[in-house]
Amino acid sequence: MKKRIKKCLGCLYLIIIFGICLMPLLAMGVRENKNVIENRSITQKPFVYNQEGLNWDYLREVGNYFEDHFAFRQELITMDSIIKAEIFGIASVSDVIVGKNGWLYYTATLDDFQHKDIVSDRMLFNIAHNLLLMQQYTESLGIKFLFTVAPNKNSLYAENMPERLLYQFEDKSDMERLESWLEKYKVNYVNLFEVFSSQDETLYYKRDSHWNQKGAVMVYNALLDACGQIHKTYQECEVQISKDYYGDLNLMLFPAKIKPEEYISYIGGNLWEYRRGGGVEEQIVITKCENKNHNLLMYRDSFGNSLIPLMAGEFSEAVFSKNVPYTMTDLITYNPDIVILEKVERHLQTLGKIPPVMNAPEVKLHKESVIEDKSAKFSVVKEGSYWKIAGVVDNQCVSTDSRIFVEIEEADCTKVYEAFCIGVKQGDVVNDYGFAIYISEVLLESDVFGVKVLVEVK
């Protein structure tokens, strides 16, 4: 009798264990996870047959589909995250760092915070030089140009970073080192690190990677002040506080137990409307506002989302673009009076790797100031209506801040153009002595022309 009871209990135990294991599958019909909040594409339901006939990858695709859609997925992920975060102080999601006092940080900012794998001085030159060429082109059209960097959260508020990560490999970060280059080349730069550091109040969300709405208003004021644009300051506006803001890091780590944060709404802002796009997450957003006289073009990333409702109310037309590379023909298309380029700190290197699409500036050189780099490797390709000439020079014959030029010879005409300086990936490493220029096909008489690469002698 005892053996039979023991055997029944053993079977019951196995049934319970198997039932728990099978529950996410069996409950998919009524409790399928359809709203996965992650920074990636979610697997779509596979089909046994596709356009090519029988889908031989069906079983693998079904497995991937189950991983994204099984029942109680968000609840199980959240439970795992809570246990790891509350007990061990670590995140179950690799993109998130669990800090102290309920703070969350974005893992992608850790290298910047620790001054790890800092870029070369040449890359810093590339960034400043490329910004200068963009600024010169913009100003040649009578348009104001402004550059700013959105600080990583832990660059401003490191006190809640985990103790185990509070160390740095170098004295200065890439951004701190870049500032002297921006000053040297007179790039019109608004230092938001100083703007935020001057405030006693914390102006970033605890469980989001971005500044809060009060911080956005401060940035908006700093940028338009630097442009000399008269604008509403919101200093005396009535505010409404609601606790309904859900941070991006919070959503990634605790999808089923999201803790809302306070959100500040300013009452009495200028009325504006969308001309293109229906939300701040769109790739291109165009807004219009009655009774305003100037136009704005703003190249931005996600930090610009909270700036759109503020900026939109100050310009007759405002264009907000996330497109990279920057297409400088936008200045002709949208006819702005002000161009603002905002880039988050962790993506600074993009400015030294991806050149904007614009006609390279033609220059006049003294022959003694340059030499031809006969060992330079480059390619000449057609991209749309442009000829793109790109390659690398011999870093043994140039200085850290040597500019690069491309001489184009056709028929009896020879012209020299200044190149954007970029980092070029070669295998597993990046060669920071690369270059690229775009030349409109309209400027060339034919498809046959000679190319020489010239480097500045220092």
CSV table of C-alpha atoms in Angstrom, one decimal:
chain,number,residue,atom,x,y,z
A,1,MET,CA,0.0,0.0,0.0
A,2,LYS,CA,2.8,2.4,1.0
A,3,LYS,CA,4.7,1.6,-2.2
A,4,ARG,CA,1.5,2.3,-4.3
A,5,ILE,CA,1.0,5.7,-2.5
A,6,LYS,CA,4.7,6.6,-3.0
A,7,LYS,CA,4.4,5.6,-6.7
A,8,CYS,CA,1.3,7.7,-7.1
A,9,LEU,CA,2.9,10.7,-5.4
A,10,GLY,CA,5.9,10.3,-7.7
A,11,CYS,CA,3.6,10.3,-10.8
A,12,LEU,CA,1.7,13.3,-9.5
A,13,TYR,CA,5.0,15.1,-9.0
A,14,LEU,CA,6.1,14.4,-12.6
A,15,ILE,CA,2.7,15.4,-13.9
A,16,ILE,CA,2.9,18.8,-12.1
A,17,ILE,CA,6.5,19.4,-13.3
A,18,PHE,CA,5.6,18.5,-16.9
A,19,GLY,CA,2.4,20.6,-16.6
A,20,ILE,CA,4.4,23.6,-15.5
A,21,CYS,CA,6.9,23.1,-18.3
A,22,LEU,CA,4.1,22.7,-20.9
A,23,MET,CA,1.9,25.5,-19.6
A,24,PRO,CA,3.7,28.2,-21.8
A,25,LEU,CA,3.0,26.1,-24.9
A,26,LEU,CA,-0.5,24.9,-24.0
A,27,ALA,CA,-1.7,28.4,-22.9
A,28,MET,CA,-0.5,30.1,-26.1
A,29,GLY,CA,-4.0,30.0,-27.6
A,30,VAL,CA,-5.4,32.2,-24.8
A,31,ARG,CA,-2.3,33.9,-23.4
A,32,GLU,CA,0.1,34.3,-26.3
A,33,ASN,CA,2.7,37.0,-25.8
A,34,LYS,CA,1.9,39.4,-28.7
A,35,ASN,CA,3.6,42.6,-27.3
A,36,VAL,CA,7.2,41.8,-26.9
A,37,ILE,CA,9.0,45.0,-25.8
A,38,GLU,CA,12.5,44.6,-27.0
A,39,ASN,CA,14.9,46.5,-29.2
A,40,ARG,CA,14.7,44.0,-32.1
A,41,SER,CA,12.4,42.5,-34.6
A,42,ILE,CA,10.0,39.8,-33.3
A,43,THR,CA,9.7,36.5,-35.2
A,44,GLN,CA,6.6,36.2,-37.3
A,45,LYS,CA,4.6,33.0,-37.5
A,46,PRO,CA,6.1,30.6,-40.1
A,47,PHE,CA,4.3,28.7,-42.8
A,48,VAL,CA,4.7,25.1,-43.9
A,49,TYR,CA,4.8,26.3,-47.5
A,50,ASN,CA,6.3,29.4,-48.9
A,51,GLN,CA,6.8,30.9,-52.4
A,52,GLU,CA,9.4,28.3,-53.2
A,53,GLY,CA,7.3,25.4,-52.1
A,54,LEU,CA,7.9,23.3,-48.9
A,55,ASN,CA,9.5,25.3,-46.2
A,56,TRP,CA,12.4,23.1,-45.1
A,57,ASP,CA,13.3,25.5,-42.2
A,58,TYR,CA,9.8,25.2,-40.8
A,59,LEU,CA,10.7,23.4,-37.6
A,60,ARG,CA,13.6,25.8,-36.8
A,61,GLU,CA,11.3,28.8,-37.5
A,62,VAL,CA,8.6,27.3,-35.3
A,63,GLY,CA,11.2,27.1,-32.5
A,64,ASN,CA,12.2,30.7,-32.9
A,65,TYR,CA,8.5,31.7,-33.0
A,66,PHE,CA,7.8,29.9,-29.8
A,67,GLU,CA,10.8,31.6,-28.1
A,68,ASP,CA,9.2,35.0,-28.8
A,69,HIS,CA,5.6,34.2,-28.3
A,70,PHE,CA,5.1,31.6,-25.6
A,71,ALA,CA,2.5,32.4,-22.9
A,72,PHE,CA,3.6,34.3,-19.8
A,73,ARG,CA,6.9,35.2,-21.5
A,74,GLN,CA,7.0,38.7,-20.2
A,75,GLU,CA,6.0,37.6,-16.7
A,76,LEU,CA,8.7,35.0,-16.6
A,77,ILE,CA,11.3,37.4,-17.9
A,78,THR,CA,10.2,40.0,-15.3
A,79,MET,CA,10.4,37.4,-12.5
A,80,ASP,CA,13.9,36.4,-13.6
A,81,SER,CA,14.9,40.1,-13.8
A,82,ILE,CA,13.5,40.9,-10.4
A,83,ILE,CA,15.4,38.0,-8.7
A,84,LYS,CA,18.7,38.9,-10.4
A,85,ALA,CA,18.3,42.7,-9.9
A,86,GLU,CA,17.0,42.7,-6.3
A,87,ILE,CA,19.2,39.9,-4.9
A,88,PHE,CA,22.4,40.0,-7.0
A,89,GLY,CA,22.3,43.5,-8.4
A,90,ILE,CA,22.7,42.3,-12.0
A,91,ALA,CA,20.5,42.5,-15.1
A,92,SER,CA,19.1,39.5,-16.9
A,93,VAL,CA,19.2,41.6,-20.1
A,94,SER,CA,22.6,42.4,-21.4
A,95,ASP,CA,21.6,45.9,-22.6
A,96,VAL,CA,20.9,47.1,-19.1
A,97,ILE,CA,23.1,47.8,-16.1
A,98,VAL,CA,21.3,47.6,-12.7
A,99,GLY,CA,22.6,50.5,-10.6
A,100,LYS,CA,21.9,51.6,-7.0
A,101,ASN,CA,18.7,53.1,-5.6
A,102,GLY,CA,16.6,51.8,-8.5
A,103,TRP,CA,18.7,53.4,-11.2
A,104,LEU,CA,19.2,51.7,-14.6
A,105,TYR,CA,21.9,52.5,-17.2
A,106,TYR,CA,22.4,51.6,-20.8
A,107,THR,CA,25.2,49.0,-21.2
A,108,ALA,CA,26.3,50.6,-24.5
A,109,THR,CA,27.5,53.7,-22.6
A,110,LEU,CA,29.9,51.7,-20.3
A,111,ASP,CA,33.0,52.0,-22.5
A,112,ASP,CA,32.5,55.8,-22.6
A,113,PHE,CA,32.1,55.9,-18.8
A,114,GLN,CA,35.2,53.9,-18.1
A,115,HIS,CA,37.2,55.7,-20.8
A,116,LYS,CA,37.9,52.3,-22.4
A,117,ASP,CA,39.0,51.7,-26.0
A,118,ILE,CA,39.3,55.5,-26.5
A,119,VAL,CA,39.6,56.6,-30.1
A,120,SER,CA,42.8,57.9,-31.7
A,121,ASP,CA,43.7,61.6,-31.9
A,122,ARG,CA,43.3,61.2,-35.7
A,123,MET,CA,39.7,60.1,-35.2
A,124,LEU,CA,39.1,63.2,-33.0
A,125,PHE,CA,40.5,65.3,-35.8
A,126,ASN,CA,38.3,63.5,-38.3
A,127,ILE,CA,35.2,64.4,-36.3
A,128,ALA,CA,36.1,68.0,-35.8
A,129,HIS,CA,37.2,68.4,-39.4
A,130,ASN,CA,34.1,66.9,-40.8
A,131,LEU,CA,31.9,69.1,-38.6
A,132,LEU,CA,33.9,72.1,-39.8
A,133,LEU,CA,33.2,71.3,-43.5
A,134,MET,CA,29.5,70.9,-42.8
A,135,GLN,CA,29.5,74.2,-40.9
A,136,GLN,CA,31.4,76.0,-43.7
A,137,TYR,CA,29.0,74.7,-46.3
A,138,THR,CA,25.9,75.7,-44.2
A,139,GLU,CA,27.2,79.2,-43.5
A,140,SER,CA,28.1,79.7,-47.2
A,141,LEU,CA,24.4,79.5,-47.8
A,142,GLY,CA,23.7,82.1,-45.1
A,143,ILE,CA,22.4,79.5,-42.6
A,144,LYS,CA,23.4,79.2,-39.0
A,145,PHE,CA,25.0,75.9,-37.9
A,146,LEU,CA,25.1,74.5,-34.4
A,147,PHE,CA,26.5,71.2,-33.1
A,148,THR,CA,25.7,69.6,-29.7
A,149,VAL,CA,26.2,66.3,-27.9
A,150,ALA,CA,23.6,64.6,-25.7
A,151,PRO,CA,25.6,63.3,-22.7
A,152,ASN,CA,25.3,59.6,-21.7
A,153,LYS,CA,23.4,59.4,-18.4
A,154,ASN,CA,26.4,58.0,-16.4
A,155,SER,CA,28.6,60.8,-17.7
A,156,LEU,CA,26.5,63.2,-15.6
A,157,TYR,CA,25.0,60.9,-12.8
A,158,ALA,CA,27.6,58.3,-12.0
A,159,GLU,CA,26.8,58.1,-8.3
A,160,ASN,CA,24.3,55.3,-8.8
A,161,MET,CA,26.5,53.2,-11.0
A,162,PRO,CA,27.4,49.8,-9.5
A,163,GLU,CA,30.5,49.9,-7.3
A,164,ARG,CA,32.1,47.1,-9.4
A,165,LEU,CA,32.1,49.3,-12.5
A,166,LEU,CA,33.4,52.5,-10.9
A,167,TYR,CA,36.9,52.6,-12.5
A,168,GLN,CA,38.4,54.2,-15.5
A,169,PHE,CA,41.2,53.2,-17.9
A,170,GLU,CA,42.2,56.7,-19.0
A,171,ASP,CA,42.1,60.2,-17.4
A,172,LYS,CA,39.7,61.7,-20.1
A,173,SER,CA,36.8,60.4,-22.1
A,174,ASP,CA,36.6,60.8,-25.9
A,175,MET,CA,34.2,63.7,-25.5
A,176,GLU,CA,36.5,65.5,-23.1
A,177,ARG,CA,39.3,65.1,-25.5
A,178,LEU,CA,37.2,66.2,-28.5
A,179,GLU,CA,36.3,69.5,-26.9
A,180,SER,CA,39.7,71.0,-27.6
A,181,TRP,CA,39.5,70.0,-31.2
A,182,LEU,CA,36.1,71.6,-31.6
A,183,GLU,CA,37.5,74.8,-30.1
A,184,LYS,CA,40.6,74.6,-32.3
A,185,TYR,CA,38.5,74.4,-35.5
A,186,LYS,CA,35.9,76.9,-34.2
A,187,VAL,CA,33.0,74.6,-34.5
A,188,ASN,CA,29.8,76.2,-33.2
A,189,TYR,CA,29.3,73.9,-30.2
A,190,VAL,CA,26.9,74.0,-27.3
A,191,ASN,CA,28.3,72.2,-24.3
A,192,LEU,CA,25.4,70.4,-22.7
A,193,PHE,CA,27.8,68.7,-20.2
A,194,GLU,CA,28.3,72.1,-18.7
A,195,VAL,CA,24.7,73.0,-18.9
A,196,PHE,CA,23.5,69.9,-17.0
A,197,SER,CA,26.4,70.0,-14.5
A,198,SER,CA,25.5,73.5,-13.5
A,199,GLN,CA,22.1,72.3,-12.2
A,200,ASP,CA,21.7,70.8,-8.7
A,201,GLU,CA,18.6,68.9,-9.8
A,202,THR,CA,18.8,65.5,-11.5
A,203,LEU,CA,17.4,66.0,-15.0
A,204,TYR,CA,17.5,62.4,-16.4
A,205,TYR,CA,15.0,59.7,-15.7
A,206,LYS,CA,16.1,56.9,-13.3
A,207,ARG,CA,14.9,54.1,-15.5
A,208,ASP,CA,15.4,55.6,-18.9
A,209,SER,CA,18.5,56.5,-20.9
A,210,HIS,CA,17.3,60.0,-21.7
A,211,TRP,CA,16.9,63.4,-20.1
A,212,ASN,CA,13.5,64.2,-18.6
A,213,GLN,CA,11.1,66.8,-19.8
A,214,LYS,CA,12.6,69.5,-17.6
A,215,GLY,CA,16.0,68.6,-19.0
A,216,ALA,CA,14.6,68.8,-22.5
A,217,VAL,CA,13.3,72.4,-21.9
A,218,MET,CA,16.7,73.4,-20.6
A,219,VAL,CA,18.4,71.9,-23.7
A,220,TYR,CA,15.9,73.7,-26.0
A,221,ASN,CA,16.6,77.0,-24.3
A,222,ALA,CA,20.4,76.5,-24.5
A,223,LEU,CA,20.2,75.7,-28.2
A,224,LEU,CA,17.9,78.5,-29.3
A,225,ASP,CA,19.8,81.0,-27.1
A,226,ALA,CA,23.0,80.0,-28.9
A,227,CYS,CA,21.3,80.5,-32.2
A,228,GLY,CA,20.1,84.0,-31.2
A,229,GLN,CA,16.5,82.9,-31.8
A,230,ILE,CA,13.8,84.6,-29.7
A,231,HIS,CA,11.7,81.9,-28.1
A,232,LYS,CA,9.3,80.9,-25.4
A,233,THR,CA,11.4,79.9,-22.3
A,234,TYR,CA,8.6,78.0,-20.3
A,235,GLN,CA,10.1,79.5,-17.1
A,236,GLU,CA,6.8,80.9,-15.9
A,237,CYS,CA,4.5,78.3,-17.5
A,238,GLU,CA,2.2,76.2,-15.4
A,239,VAL,CA,3.2,72.6,-15.1
A,240,GLN,CA,1.2,69.4,-14.8
A,241,ILE,CA,2.9,66.4,-13.2
A,242,SER,CA,1.6,62.9,-14.0
A,243,LYS,CA,3.2,59.5,-13.1
A,244,ASP,CA,2.8,57.8,-16.4
A,245,TYR,CA,6.2,57.8,-18.1
A,246,TYR,CA,7.7,54.4,-18.8
A,247,GLY,CA,11.4,54.3,-19.3
A,248,ASP,CA,13.1,52.4,-22.2
A,249,LEU,CA,15.4,50.6,-19.9
A,250,ASN,CA,12.6,49.7,-17.5
A,251,LEU,CA,10.6,48.3,-20.4
A,252,MET,CA,13.5,46.1,-21.5
A,253,LEU,CA,14.3,44.7,-18.1
A,254,PHE,CA,10.8,44.4,-16.4
A,255,PRO,CA,8.3,44.1,-19.3
A,256,ALA,CA,5.5,42.9,-17.0
A,257,LYS,CA,6.2,45.1,-14.0
A,258,ILE,CA,6.9,48.5,-15.4
A,259,LYS,CA,7.4,51.3,-12.8
A,260,PRO,CA,6.1,54.6,-14.1
A,261,GLU,CA,8.1,57.8,-13.4
A,262,GLU,CA,6.9,61.4,-13.2
A,263,TYR,CA,6.3,63.2,-16.4
A,264,ILE,CA,6.2,67.0,-16.5
A,265,SER,CA,3.8,68.7,-19.0
A,266,TYR,CA,4.1,72.4,-19.7
A,267,ILE,CA,0.8,74.1,-20.1
A,268,GLY,CA,0.5,76.9,-22.6
A,269,GLY,CA,3.0,76.0,-25.3
A,270,ASN,CA,2.8,77.3,-28.9
A,271,LEU,CA,0.3,75.4,-31.1
A,272,TRP,CA,1.8,73.5,-34.0
A,273,GLU,CA,0.8,70.6,-36.2
A,274,TYR,CA,2.5,67.7,-38.2
A,275,ARG,CA,3.0,68.2,-41.9
A,276,ARG,CA,4.7,64.8,-42.2
A,277,GLY,CA,4.9,62.0,-39.8
A,278,GLY,CA,2.6,61.4,-36.9
A,279,GLY,CA,4.9,61.0,-33.9
A,280,VAL,CA,8.4,61.8,-32.6
A,281,GLU,CA,9.7,58.3,-33.4
A,282,GLU,CA,9.4,58.7,-37.1
A,283,GLN,CA,12.5,58.9,-39.3
A,284,ILE,CA,11.5,62.2,-40.8
A,285,VAL,CA,9.1,64.6,-39.0
A,286,ILE,CA,8.0,67.9,-40.5
A,287,THR,CA,6.0,70.4,-38.5
A,288,LYS,CA,4.5,73.8,-39.1
A,289,CYS,CA,3.5,76.6,-36.8
A,290,GLU,CA,1.4,79.7,-37.7
A,291,ASN,CA,2.8,83.2,-37.1
A,292,LYS,CA,6.4,82.1,-37.0
A,293,ASN,CA,9.0,83.4,-39.5
A,294,HIS,CA,12.0,81.0,-39.5
A,295,ASN,CA,12.7,77.4,-40.6
A,296,LEU,CA,14.7,74.8,-38.8
A,297,LEU,CA,16.5,71.6,-39.9
A,298,MET,CA,17.6,69.4,-37.1
A,299,TYR,CA,19.6,66.2,-37.5
A,300,ARG,CA,18.9,64.2,-34.4
A,301,ASP,CA,18.6,60.9,-32.6
A,302,SER,CA,16.3,59.6,-29.9
A,303,PHE,CA,17.4,62.4,-27.6
A,304,GLY,CA,15.7,64.8,-30.0
A,305,ASN,CA,12.3,63.1,-29.4
A,306,SER,CA,11.5,65.3,-26.4
A,307,LEU,CA,12.8,68.4,-28.2
A,308,ILE,CA,10.4,68.2,-31.2
A,309,PRO,CA,7.2,69.5,-29.4
A,310,LEU,CA,9.3,72.4,-28.1
A,311,MET,CA,11.2,73.3,-31.3
A,312,ALA,CA,8.1,72.8,-33.5
A,313,GLY,CA,6.3,75.7,-31.7
A,314,GLU,CA,9.1,78.2,-32.5
A,315,PHE,CA,9.5,77.8,-36.3
A,316,SER,CA,7.2,78.3,-39.3
A,317,GLU,CA,8.5,74.9,-40.6
A,318,ALA,CA,10.7,72.5,-38.7
A,319,VAL,CA,12.3,69.3,-40.2
A,320,PHE,CA,13.6,66.7,-37.8
A,321,SER,CA,15.7,63.9,-39.5
A,322,LYS,CA,17.2,60.7,-38.1
A,323,ASN,CA,18.7,59.8,-41.5
A,324,VAL,CA,22.4,58.9,-41.6
A,325,PRO,CA,24.4,59.8,-43.6
A,326,TYR,CA,23.3,63.4,-43.5
A,327,THR,CA,22.2,64.5,-46.9
A,328,MET,CA,23.2,68.2,-47.2
A,329,THR,CA,20.9,68.8,-50.1
A,330,ASP,CA,18.3,69.0,-47.4
A,331,LEU,CA,19.5,72.6,-47.0
A,332,ILE,CA,18.3,73.3,-50.5
A,333,THR,CA,15.1,71.2,-50.2
A,334,TYR,CA,13.9,72.7,-46.9
A,335,ASN,CA,15.5,76.1,-47.0
A,336,PRO,CA,16.2,76.3,-43.2
A,337,ASP,CA,17.5,79.4,-41.4
A,338,ILE,CA,19.1,77.3,-38.7
A,339,VAL,CA,20.7,73.8,-38.8
A,340,ILE,CA,21.2,71.9,-35.6
A,341,LEU,CA,23.2,68.7,-35.5
A,342,GLU,CA,22.6,66.7,-32.2
A,343,LYS,CA,24.5,63.4,-31.6
A,344,VAL,CA,24.4,61.3,-28.5
A,345,GLU,CA,27.8,60.8,-26.8
A,346,ARG,CA,28.0,57.1,-27.4
A,347,HIS,CA,27.7,57.5,-31.1
A,348,LEU,CA,30.3,60.3,-31.6
A,349,GLN,CA,32.5,58.1,-33.8
A,350,THR,CA,29.8,58.0,-36.4
A,351,LEU,CA,30.8,61.6,-37.3
A,352,GLY,CA,34.3,60.4,-38.0
A,353,LYS,CA,33.3,57.3,-40.0
A,354,ILE,CA,30.2,58.2,-42.1
A,355,PRO,CA,30.7,61.3,-44.3
A,356,PRO,CA,27.7,63.5,-45.1
A,357,VAL,CA,26.5,63.4,-48.7
A,358,MET,CA,27.4,66.8,-50.3
A,359,ASN,CA,29.5,68.2,-53.0
A,360,ALA,CA,33.1,68.3,-51.7
A,361,PRO,CA,34.3,71.9,-51.4
A,362,GLU,CA,36.6,73.1,-54.1
A,363,VAL,CA,39.9,74.6,-52.8
A,364,LYS,CA,42.9,76.4,-54.1
A,365,LEU,CA,46.2,75.1,-52.8
A,366,HIS,CA,49.8,76.2,-52.7
A,367,LYS,CA,51.9,73.4,-54.2
A,368,GLU,CA,54.4,73.4,-51.4
A,369,SER,CA,51.6,72.8,-48.8
A,370,VAL,CA,50.7,69.3,-50.2
A,371,ILE,CA,52.4,66.2,-51.6
A,372,GLU,CA,50.9,63.5,-53.8
A,373,ASP,CA,50.4,60.2,-52.0
A,374,LYS,CA,51.1,57.7,-54.8
A,375,SER,CA,50.6,54.8,-52.5
A,376,ALA,CA,47.1,55.8,-51.6
A,377,LYS,CA,44.4,53.2,-52.2
A,378,PHE,CA,41.0,54.3,-53.4
A,379,SER,CA,38.0,53.4,-55.4
A,380,VAL,CA,35.8,55.5,-57.7
A,381,VAL,CA,32.1,54.5,-57.8
A,382,LYS,CA,28.8,56.0,-58.9
A,383,GLU,CA,26.2,56.5,-56.2
A,384,GLY,CA,23.1,58.0,-57.5
A,385,SER,CA,23.9,61.4,-59.1
A,386,TYR,CA,27.3,61.5,-57.4
A,387,TRP,CA,30.7,60.1,-58.0
A,388,LYS,CA,32.2,58.9,-54.8
A,389,ILE,CA,35.9,58.6,-54.4
A,390,ALA,CA,37.0,57.0,-51.2
A,391,GLY,CA,40.1,55.2,-49.8
A,392,VAL,CA,43.0,55.4,-47.4
A,393,VAL,CA,46.3,57.2,-47.4
A,394,ASP,CA,49.7,56.1,-46.1
A,395,ASN,CA,49.7,57.2,-42.4
A,396,GLN,CA,53.5,57.3,-42.4
A,397,CYS,CA,53.5,60.4,-44.6
A,398,VAL,CA,50.8,62.5,-42.8
A,399,SER,CA,50.4,64.1,-39.5
A,400,THR,CA,47.6,63.6,-37.0
A,401,ASP,CA,45.8,66.7,-38.3
A,402,SER,CA,46.8,66.6,-42.0
A,403,ARG,CA,43.9,67.3,-44.4
A,404,ILE,CA,43.4,65.2,-47.5
A,405,PHE,CA,42.5,66.5,-50.9
A,406,VAL,CA,41.5,64.9,-54.2
A,407,GLU,CA,42.7,66.3,-57.5
A,408,ILE,CA,40.4,65.6,-60.5
A,409,GLU,CA,41.8,66.2,-64.0
A,410,GLU,CA,39.7,66.0,-67.1
A,411,ALA,CA,40.5,67.5,-70.5
A,412,ASP,CA,42.3,70.8,-69.9
A,413,CYS,CA,40.6,71.3,-66.5
A,414,THR,CA,42.1,70.4,-63.1
A,415,LYS,CA,40.3,71.0,-59.8
A,416,VAL,CA,41.1,70.1,-56.2
A,417,TYR,CA,38.5,69.2,-53.6
A,418,GLU,CA,38.8,68.8,-49.9
A,419,ALA,CA,37.9,65.4,-48.6
A,420,PHE,CA,36.0,64.3,-45.5
A,421,CYS,CA,38.4,62.4,-43.2
A,422,ILE,CA,37.0,59.1,-42.0
A,423,GLY,CA,37.8,55.8,-40.3
A,424,VAL,CA,37.7,52.9,-42.7
A,425,LYS,CA,37.3,49.3,-41.6
A,426,GLN,CA,40.0,47.0,-42.9
A,427,GLY,CA,39.4,43.5,-41.6
A,428,ASP,CA,39.1,43.6,-37.8
A,429,VAL,CA,40.6,47.0,-37.4
A,430,VAL,CA,39.7,50.6,-38.4
A,431,ASN,CA,42.2,52.7,-40.3
A,432,ASP,CA,41.5,56.3,-39.2
A,433,TYR,CA,43.4,57.7,-42.2
A,434,GLY,CA,40.6,57.2,-44.7
A,435,PHE,CA,38.9,59.8,-46.8
A,436,ALA,CA,35.8,60.3,-49.0
A,437,ILE,CA,34.4,62.9,-51.4
A,438,TYR,CA,31.2,63.2,-53.3
A,439,ILE,CA,31.2,65.1,-56.7
A,440,SER,CA,28.0,65.7,-58.5
A,441,GLU,CA,28.0,64.3,-62.1
A,442,VAL,CA,26.8,67.7,-63.2
A,443,LEU,CA,30.2,69.2,-62.3
A,444,LEU,CA,32.1,66.8,-64.5
A,445,GLU,CA,32.2,67.0,-68.3
A,446,SER,CA,32.4,63.2,-68.8
A,447,ASP,CA,32.8,59.9,-67.0
A,448,VAL,CA,36.5,59.8,-67.8
A,449,PHE,CA,38.8,61.7,-65.5
A,450,GLY,CA,42.1,61.3,-63.7
A,451,VAL,CA,42.4,61.2,-59.9
A,452,LYS,CA,45.3,62.1,-57.6
A,453,VAL,CA,45.3,62.0,-53.8
A,454,LEU,CA,47.1,64.8,-52.1
A,455,VAL,CA,47.9,65.1,-48.4
A,456,GLU,CA,48.8,68.2,-46.4
A,457,VAL,CA,52.4,68.7,-45.3
A,458,LYS,CA,52.8,69.6,-41.7
